[in-house]
Amino acid sequence: MTTTPVPDVLAPARLGPVTLRNRIIKSATFEHMAPGALVSDELIDFHRRLAVGGVGLTTVAYCAVAPEGRTEADQLWMRDEAVPGLRRLTDAVHEHGGAVSAQIGHAGPVANGKSNGLPALSASRRITPLGPRITHAATLADIARIREAHGTATRLAIESGFDAVEIHFGHNYFASSFLSPLLNTRTDSYGGSLRNRARLVRETAAEVRAAAGDRIAVIAKLNMDDGVPGGFWLDEAIQVARWLEEDGSLDAIELTIGSSLLNPMYLFKGDAPLAEFGAVMSPLMRFGVKVAGKYFLHSYPYEDLFMLDAARQIRASVDMPLVLLGGITDKAAMDTAMAEGFEYVAMARALLREPDLINRISADHAAKSLCIHCNKCMPTIFYGTHCPLATPRMAGN
């Protein structure tokens, strides 16, 4: 009997057509460093620091495929005008030995229609708690346009020098809203059965693969569950992962959880920073957070590898490469992921706290992250994502 050797997480590895210097991915965290929906020097420096710090692949978040698909107006939108800045960003990452991925997608019901000056779209019309606002049900023409826009965004990513694209199928963004039986009440071929609700995801992945060919890697970020009663859950996620594997459109799936629309803290675990959220909001929204924030921003206990139990069930159901996310902050957790059969690991908050954490771990396998999972980084997405404990700064600076 032979056993497959456990990969060394710090050794080079293939991701589709790309070779990464290690198996560690900086997961997407919206940076809010794109005034005018274009790359800034600050955004380039953000990802340069991660490359210098040793990550194998850093993910630029969030690159909307259409103007109404932004969560707010100062968010990257993939168009010809953005290419020169994106090229400067990818060059900066490559200069320091890293690879770089563009997270592409459409925010759907999470988009800020007021900020964008365009209606927010979703699988079905509904009132959302983000404002509150009303989202419009996407027409068949909208669906076709947005699907094709993913192909255009992929071609622009290639032109800009990216090594990979990550399609956003999570967190109740546009595609995820179709997967959710709670958010998707359609009666056409994109609603009802799981096969119909998964149709958009599969078509979009195929569109991206057709545009990418074998020039760059294609990853998808897929919810395992929304953390919302009546929403998309693990049993359905297993089937969707199987279909995506059968379709052959992807090089890997990064597994995630939670709903930015209905239960954002479910993804993060740890403290809910209510006071910090209130401090960066308008007086009216601040009052709302004070009165009702605890009912929307729930607190969930943090533990290392907090997505592992659910991810194991996906791992047992498909053979394709998977990325494990959630509570991975040290070499021991990375080694556990490798031993469990995952090909890559993804980190976010720990790398906001210490962009050079991977270099520290490479030098000392016993090194521990300084991240305390306070989640005070979350409200900084409104003015420039960072760890307040590591880089204190004022809003707007």
Short mmCIF file of C-alpha atoms in Angstrom, two decimals:
data_model
loop_
_atom_site.label_atom_id
_atom_site.label_comp_id
_atom_site.label_asym_id
_atom_site.label_seq_id
_atom_site.Cartn_x
_atom_site.Cartn_y
_atom_site.Cartn_z
CA MET A 1 0.00 0.00 0.00
CA THR A 2 1.36 3.41 -0.95
CA THR A 3 0.44 6.73 0.58
CA THR A 4 0.62 10.13 -1.03
CA PRO A 5 3.29 12.27 0.64
CA VAL A 6 2.03 15.36 2.44
CA PRO A 7 3.07 18.48 0.49
CA ASP A 8 5.43 21.01 2.02
CA VAL A 9 3.32 24.17 2.28
CA LEU A 10 6.43 26.33 1.88
CA ALA A 11 7.69 24.62 -1.28
CA PRO A 12 6.82 25.69 -4.86
CA ALA A 13 3.58 24.30 -6.26
CA ARG A 14 1.56 24.38 -9.45
CA LEU A 15 -1.82 26.12 -9.63
CA GLY A 16 -3.16 25.35 -13.09
CA PRO A 17 -0.63 26.79 -15.56
CA VAL A 18 1.14 28.87 -12.88
CA THR A 19 3.95 27.91 -10.49
CA LEU A 20 3.69 29.56 -7.07
CA ARG A 21 6.69 29.86 -4.77
CA ASN A 22 4.61 28.31 -1.95
CA ARG A 23 1.07 27.14 -1.25
CA ILE A 24 0.01 30.20 0.75
CA ILE A 25 -2.57 32.61 -0.67
CA LYS A 26 -3.44 36.05 0.66
CA SER A 27 -7.22 35.85 0.58
CA ALA A 28 -9.19 38.80 -0.77
CA THR A 29 -9.97 41.63 1.65
CA PHE A 30 -11.49 44.73 0.02
CA GLU A 31 -8.75 47.38 0.26
CA HIS A 32 -10.70 50.61 -0.45
CA MET A 33 -7.65 52.04 -2.18
CA ALA A 34 -9.04 52.72 -5.65
CA PRO A 35 -10.29 56.32 -5.90
CA GLY A 36 -12.16 56.79 -9.14
CA ALA A 37 -12.31 52.98 -9.45
CA LEU A 38 -8.64 52.96 -10.51
CA VAL A 39 -5.43 51.63 -8.98
CA SER A 40 -3.64 53.94 -6.53
CA ASP A 41 -0.03 53.93 -5.35
CA GLU A 42 -1.38 52.91 -1.95
CA LEU A 43 -3.00 49.81 -3.44
CA ILE A 44 0.25 48.89 -5.19
CA ASP A 45 2.17 49.28 -1.94
CA PHE A 46 -0.41 47.12 -0.13
CA HIS A 47 0.25 44.17 -2.42
CA ARG A 48 3.96 44.86 -2.77
CA ARG A 49 4.33 44.46 0.99
CA LEU A 50 2.62 41.07 0.84
CA ALA A 51 4.92 39.94 -1.98
CA VAL A 52 7.97 41.13 -0.08
CA GLY A 53 6.57 39.32 2.97
CA GLY A 54 6.62 35.95 1.23
CA VAL A 55 3.08 34.99 0.16
CA GLY A 56 2.80 32.75 -2.86
CA LEU A 57 -0.25 34.49 -4.34
CA THR A 58 -1.84 37.78 -3.29
CA THR A 59 -5.44 38.55 -4.28
CA VAL A 60 -6.59 42.00 -5.39
CA ALA A 61 -10.07 42.65 -4.07
CA TYR A 62 -12.43 43.47 -5.42
CA CYS A 63 -12.39 43.89 -9.21
CA ALA A 64 -15.99 44.41 -10.30
CA VAL A 65 -16.94 43.24 -13.78
CA ALA A 66 -19.53 46.02 -14.25
CA PRO A 67 -20.04 49.51 -12.79
CA GLU A 68 -23.20 48.55 -10.89
CA GLY A 69 -21.38 45.51 -9.48
CA ARG A 70 -19.22 47.57 -7.10
CA THR A 71 -19.95 47.57 -3.37
CA GLU A 72 -19.30 51.33 -3.58
CA ALA A 73 -18.13 53.80 -6.20
CA ASP A 74 -14.42 53.87 -5.25
CA GLN A 75 -13.90 50.22 -6.04
CA LEU A 76 -11.98 48.77 -8.96
CA TRP A 77 -14.03 48.24 -12.09
CA MET A 78 -12.42 46.18 -14.86
CA ARG A 79 -12.22 48.31 -18.00
CA ASP A 80 -9.52 49.49 -20.43
CA GLU A 81 -8.85 52.60 -18.35
CA ALA A 82 -7.83 50.44 -15.39
CA VAL A 83 -5.21 48.38 -17.23
CA PRO A 84 -2.15 50.67 -16.89
CA GLY A 85 -2.54 50.88 -13.11
CA LEU A 86 -3.19 47.17 -12.80
CA ARG A 87 -0.06 46.49 -14.84
CA ARG A 88 1.99 48.60 -12.42
CA LEU A 89 0.52 46.58 -9.56
CA THR A 90 1.26 43.17 -11.07
CA ASP A 91 4.78 44.28 -12.02
CA ALA A 92 5.40 45.33 -8.42
CA VAL A 93 4.30 41.94 -7.08
CA HIS A 94 6.32 40.02 -9.66
CA GLU A 95 9.40 42.09 -8.91
CA HIS A 96 9.43 40.56 -5.43
CA GLY A 97 8.79 36.96 -6.44
CA GLY A 98 5.07 36.78 -5.78
CA ALA A 99 2.13 35.92 -8.00
CA VAL A 100 -1.09 37.94 -8.10
CA SER A 101 -4.75 37.14 -8.66
CA ALA A 102 -7.65 39.44 -9.55
CA GLN A 103 -10.84 38.65 -7.67
CA ILE A 104 -13.55 39.31 -10.25
CA GLY A 105 -17.27 39.33 -9.71
CA HIS A 106 -20.44 41.33 -9.27
CA ALA A 107 -21.59 42.47 -5.83
CA GLY A 108 -25.27 42.01 -6.67
CA PRO A 109 -27.43 42.83 -3.63
CA VAL A 110 -24.35 43.89 -1.65
CA ALA A 111 -23.67 46.71 -4.14
CA ASN A 112 -24.33 50.26 -2.98
CA GLY A 113 -26.73 51.57 -5.60
CA LYS A 114 -26.73 55.05 -4.08
CA SER A 115 -22.94 55.31 -4.22
CA ASN A 116 -22.72 53.83 -7.72
CA GLY A 117 -25.66 55.79 -9.08
CA LEU A 118 -26.96 52.52 -10.54
CA PRO A 119 -29.54 49.99 -9.31
CA ALA A 120 -28.29 47.01 -7.33
CA LEU A 121 -29.17 43.67 -8.92
CA SER A 122 -29.93 40.31 -7.35
CA ALA A 123 -31.55 37.01 -8.20
CA SER A 124 -34.87 38.42 -6.98
CA ARG A 125 -36.27 41.75 -5.83
CA ARG A 126 -36.06 42.33 -2.09
CA ILE A 127 -35.36 44.85 0.62
CA THR A 128 -31.84 44.50 2.03
CA PRO A 129 -30.59 45.54 5.49
CA LEU A 130 -27.74 47.55 3.93
CA GLY A 131 -29.29 50.97 4.07
CA PRO A 132 -32.01 49.69 3.88
CA ARG A 133 -32.18 49.42 0.10
CA ILE A 134 -34.19 47.63 -2.56
CA THR A 135 -32.44 45.37 -5.03
CA HIS A 136 -33.84 44.73 -8.50
CA ALA A 137 -34.39 41.27 -9.93
CA ALA A 138 -31.88 40.66 -12.71
CA THR A 139 -33.44 40.15 -16.12
CA LEU A 140 -32.22 37.46 -18.51
CA ALA A 141 -30.44 40.24 -20.40
CA ASP A 142 -28.73 41.35 -17.18
CA ILE A 143 -27.61 37.78 -16.51
CA ALA A 144 -26.14 37.40 -20.00
CA ARG A 145 -24.42 40.79 -19.81
CA ILE A 146 -22.86 40.08 -16.41
CA ARG A 147 -21.76 36.59 -17.41
CA GLU A 148 -20.08 37.96 -20.55
CA ALA A 149 -18.51 40.76 -18.49
CA HIS A 150 -16.66 38.10 -16.48
CA GLY A 151 -15.03 36.98 -19.72
CA THR A 152 -14.08 40.56 -20.59
CA ALA A 153 -12.65 41.07 -17.08
CA THR A 154 -10.59 37.90 -17.48
CA ARG A 155 -9.10 39.11 -20.76
CA LEU A 156 -8.28 42.46 -19.13
CA ALA A 157 -6.64 40.63 -16.22
CA ILE A 158 -4.43 38.76 -18.67
CA GLU A 159 -3.54 42.00 -20.43
CA SER A 160 -2.70 43.52 -17.02
CA GLY A 161 -0.26 40.73 -16.14
CA PHE A 162 -2.26 38.77 -13.55
CA ASP A 163 -1.33 35.15 -12.89
CA ALA A 164 -4.86 34.13 -11.91
CA VAL A 165 -8.44 35.27 -11.53
CA GLU A 166 -10.69 34.33 -8.65
CA ILE A 167 -14.41 34.34 -9.47
CA HIS A 168 -16.51 35.48 -6.51
CA PHE A 169 -19.29 32.94 -5.94
CA GLY A 170 -19.66 33.62 -2.22
CA HIS A 171 -21.05 35.87 0.49
CA ASN A 172 -24.44 36.44 -1.20
CA TYR A 173 -22.92 38.57 -3.92
CA PHE A 174 -24.62 38.29 -7.33
CA ALA A 175 -23.82 34.66 -8.17
CA SER A 176 -24.25 33.58 -4.55
CA SER A 177 -27.67 35.22 -4.42
CA PHE A 178 -28.75 32.83 -7.18
CA LEU A 179 -27.48 29.84 -5.20
CA SER A 180 -29.46 30.86 -2.11
CA PRO A 181 -33.02 29.49 -1.90
CA LEU A 182 -33.75 32.37 0.49
CA LEU A 183 -32.68 35.11 -1.94
CA ASN A 184 -33.63 33.36 -5.18
CA THR A 185 -37.39 33.09 -5.63
CA ARG A 186 -37.28 33.03 -9.44
CA THR A 187 -39.56 30.74 -11.40
CA ASP A 188 -37.51 30.68 -14.62
CA SER A 189 -34.55 28.47 -15.56
CA TYR A 190 -32.33 30.24 -12.99
CA GLY A 191 -34.60 29.51 -10.01
CA GLY A 192 -36.22 26.65 -8.14
CA SER A 193 -34.13 23.49 -8.19
CA LEU A 194 -30.50 23.49 -7.14
CA ARG A 195 -29.50 22.67 -10.72
CA ASN A 196 -31.29 25.82 -11.90
CA ARG A 197 -29.92 27.98 -9.05
CA ALA A 198 -26.38 26.75 -9.86
CA ARG A 199 -26.77 27.45 -13.57
CA LEU A 200 -25.35 30.98 -13.39
CA VAL A 201 -22.29 29.83 -11.41
CA ARG A 202 -21.51 27.10 -13.91
CA GLU A 203 -22.07 29.31 -16.94
CA THR A 204 -19.89 32.05 -15.48
CA ALA A 205 -17.05 29.65 -14.69
CA ALA A 206 -17.22 28.35 -18.27
CA GLU A 207 -17.16 31.91 -19.64
CA VAL A 208 -14.06 32.72 -17.59
CA ARG A 209 -12.27 29.53 -18.60
CA ALA A 210 -12.99 30.20 -22.27
CA ALA A 211 -11.41 33.64 -21.90
CA ALA A 212 -8.49 32.41 -19.80
CA GLY A 213 -7.55 29.34 -21.80
CA ASP A 214 -4.36 27.97 -20.31
CA ARG A 215 -2.73 31.38 -19.90
CA ILE A 216 -3.72 32.01 -16.27
CA ALA A 217 -5.18 30.03 -13.39
CA VAL A 218 -8.91 30.17 -12.64
CA ILE A 219 -10.07 29.90 -9.02
CA ALA A 220 -13.60 30.22 -7.64
CA LYS A 221 -14.54 31.37 -4.16
CA LEU A 222 -17.54 29.23 -3.17
CA ASN A 223 -19.72 29.40 -0.08
CA MET A 224 -20.10 26.20 1.92
CA ASP A 225 -22.99 27.82 3.76
CA ASP A 226 -24.45 31.30 4.13
CA GLY A 227 -24.92 31.15 7.90
CA VAL A 228 -28.53 32.21 7.37
CA PRO A 229 -31.65 30.07 8.04
CA GLY A 230 -33.16 29.07 4.73
CA GLY A 231 -30.02 29.97 2.80
CA PHE A 232 -27.47 27.96 0.83
CA TRP A 233 -26.09 25.15 2.97
CA LEU A 234 -23.35 22.51 2.95
CA ASP A 235 -25.34 19.70 1.37
CA GLU A 236 -26.01 21.88 -1.66
CA ALA A 237 -22.45 23.21 -1.72
CA ILE A 238 -21.14 19.65 -2.03
CA GLN A 239 -23.25 19.10 -5.13
CA VAL A 240 -22.28 22.43 -6.68
CA ALA A 241 -18.60 21.62 -6.10
CA ARG A 242 -19.12 18.28 -7.84
CA TRP A 243 -20.73 19.98 -10.84
CA LEU A 244 -17.91 22.52 -11.06
CA GLU A 245 -15.40 19.69 -11.00
CA GLU A 246 -17.29 17.83 -13.74
CA ASP A 247 -17.39 20.98 -15.88
CA GLY A 248 -13.59 21.29 -15.74
CA SER A 249 -13.65 25.10 -15.78
CA LEU A 250 -11.62 25.65 -12.60
CA ASP A 251 -8.10 25.00 -11.36
CA ALA A 252 -9.11 25.27 -7.70
CA ILE A 253 -11.94 26.25 -5.35
CA GLU A 254 -11.39 28.42 -2.30
CA LEU A 255 -13.97 27.44 0.32
CA THR A 256 -15.68 30.12 2.37
CA ILE A 257 -18.82 30.83 4.41
CA GLY A 258 -21.10 33.67 5.38
CA SER A 259 -23.27 36.42 3.94
CA SER A 260 -22.02 39.99 3.61
CA LEU A 261 -25.68 40.85 3.13
CA LEU A 262 -27.32 39.08 6.08
CA ASN A 263 -24.68 37.71 8.49
CA PRO A 264 -21.18 39.13 7.86
CA MET A 265 -19.56 38.05 11.14
CA TYR A 266 -20.25 34.38 10.40
CA LEU A 267 -17.25 34.44 8.06
CA PHE A 268 -14.83 36.03 10.49
CA LYS A 269 -15.43 34.60 13.96
CA GLY A 270 -14.16 36.51 16.98
CA ASP A 271 -15.33 39.86 18.35
CA ALA A 272 -17.92 42.05 16.60
CA PRO A 273 -16.39 45.58 16.57
CA LEU A 274 -19.65 47.52 16.98
CA ALA A 275 -18.08 50.71 18.35
CA GLU A 276 -15.51 50.81 15.56
CA PHE A 277 -18.18 50.29 12.88
CA GLY A 278 -20.31 53.06 14.36
CA ALA A 279 -17.36 55.46 14.44
CA VAL A 280 -16.93 55.41 10.64
CA MET A 281 -20.61 55.70 9.74
CA SER A 282 -23.05 58.56 9.32
CA PRO A 283 -24.87 59.71 12.50
CA LEU A 284 -28.04 57.88 11.41
CA MET A 285 -26.21 54.64 10.65
CA ARG A 286 -24.19 55.02 13.85
CA PHE A 287 -27.43 55.20 15.82
CA GLY A 288 -28.68 52.11 14.00
CA VAL A 289 -25.53 50.17 14.85
CA LYS A 290 -25.84 51.23 18.50
CA VAL A 291 -29.47 50.16 18.73
CA ALA A 292 -29.58 47.08 16.53
CA GLY A 293 -25.98 46.23 15.60
CA LYS A 294 -25.79 43.24 17.90
CA TYR A 295 -28.68 41.65 16.00
CA PHE A 296 -26.88 41.99 12.65
CA LEU A 297 -23.22 41.74 13.67
CA HIS A 298 -23.31 38.58 15.73
CA SER A 299 -20.26 37.38 17.65
CA TYR A 300 -19.01 33.86 17.03
CA PRO A 301 -16.24 32.23 19.07
CA TYR A 302 -12.92 32.10 17.25
CA GLU A 303 -10.95 28.89 16.95
CA ASP A 304 -8.10 27.84 14.71
CA LEU A 305 -9.09 26.10 11.47
CA PHE A 306 -12.73 27.04 12.02
CA MET A 307 -13.81 26.03 8.49
CA LEU A 308 -12.05 22.68 8.51
CA ASP A 309 -14.96 20.47 9.59
CA ALA A 310 -17.21 21.72 6.79
CA ALA A 311 -14.38 21.78 4.25
CA ARG A 312 -13.56 18.14 4.98
CA GLN A 313 -16.96 17.21 3.54
CA ILE A 314 -16.19 19.04 0.30
CA ARG A 315 -12.72 17.44 0.26
CA ALA A 316 -14.28 13.98 0.55
CA SER A 317 -16.60 14.71 -2.38
CA VAL A 318 -14.25 16.07 -5.07
CA ASP A 319 -10.73 15.38 -6.28
CA MET A 320 -9.93 18.84 -7.67
CA PRO A 321 -7.58 21.20 -5.81
CA LEU A 322 -9.10 23.04 -2.83
CA VAL A 323 -7.97 26.06 -0.82
CA LEU A 324 -8.64 25.96 2.93
CA LEU A 325 -9.47 29.29 4.55
CA GLY A 326 -10.36 30.23 8.13
CA GLY A 327 -8.22 30.46 11.24
CA ILE A 328 -4.90 29.58 9.60
CA THR A 329 -2.26 31.65 11.31
CA ASP A 330 0.79 29.42 11.85
CA LYS A 331 2.78 26.57 10.36
CA ALA A 332 1.02 23.94 12.48
CA ALA A 333 -2.37 24.89 11.02
CA MET A 334 -0.91 24.93 7.51
CA ASP A 335 0.55 21.46 8.02
CA THR A 336 -2.82 20.22 9.25
CA ALA A 337 -4.45 21.52 6.08
CA MET A 338 -1.87 19.73 3.93
CA ALA A 339 -2.31 16.49 5.89
CA GLU A 340 -6.10 16.75 5.44
CA GLY A 341 -5.65 16.78 1.67
CA PHE A 342 -5.99 20.47 0.83
CA GLU A 343 -3.60 21.76 -1.80
CA TYR A 344 -3.38 25.41 -0.64
CA VAL A 345 -4.17 27.56 2.38
CA ALA A 346 -5.49 31.11 2.45
CA MET A 347 -4.96 33.80 5.08
CA ALA A 348 -6.35 37.30 5.51
CA ARG A 349 -6.45 38.98 8.93
CA ALA A 350 -3.11 37.58 10.07
CA LEU A 351 -1.45 39.08 6.98
CA LEU A 352 -3.08 42.46 7.58
CA ARG A 353 -1.48 42.37 11.02
CA GLU A 354 1.89 41.20 9.64
CA PRO A 355 2.49 41.31 5.87
CA ASP A 356 5.84 39.58 6.49
CA LEU A 357 4.36 36.70 8.50
CA ILE A 358 5.23 34.09 5.85
CA ASN A 359 8.88 35.10 5.91
CA ARG A 360 8.84 34.82 9.72
CA ILE A 361 7.27 31.36 9.52
CA SER A 362 9.77 30.26 6.89
CA ALA A 363 12.62 31.33 9.16
CA ASP A 364 11.06 29.89 12.33
CA HIS A 365 8.41 27.17 11.96
CA ALA A 366 7.27 27.85 15.53
CA ALA A 367 6.51 31.52 14.82
CA LYS A 368 3.09 32.69 15.98
CA SER A 369 0.88 35.37 14.45
CA LEU A 370 0.27 38.59 16.37
CA CYS A 371 -3.36 38.70 15.16
CA ILE A 372 -5.78 38.54 18.11
CA HIS A 373 -8.95 38.21 15.96
CA CYS A 374 -10.43 41.42 17.37
CA ASN A 375 -11.83 42.20 13.90
CA LYS A 376 -11.09 45.90 14.28
CA CYS A 377 -9.68 45.68 10.76
CA MET A 378 -13.21 45.18 9.40
CA PRO A 379 -14.45 48.80 9.70
CA THR A 380 -11.25 50.06 8.04
CA ILE A 381 -12.65 48.88 4.68
CA PHE A 382 -14.47 52.23 4.64
CA TYR A 383 -11.24 54.23 4.39
CA GLY A 384 -8.31 51.92 3.61
CA THR A 385 -8.05 48.37 4.89
CA HIS A 386 -5.40 47.75 7.53
CA CYS A 387 -4.86 46.37 11.01
CA PRO A 388 -5.29 49.29 13.46
CA LEU A 389 -3.05 47.52 15.94
CA ALA A 390 -0.20 47.40 13.44
CA THR A 391 -0.56 50.63 11.46
CA PRO A 392 -2.53 53.29 13.34
CA ARG A 393 -3.80 55.97 11.01
CA MET A 394 -6.63 58.45 10.60
CA ALA A 395 -9.50 58.04 8.15
CA GLY A 396 -8.67 59.68 4.85
CA ASN A 397 -4.90 59.63 5.40
#
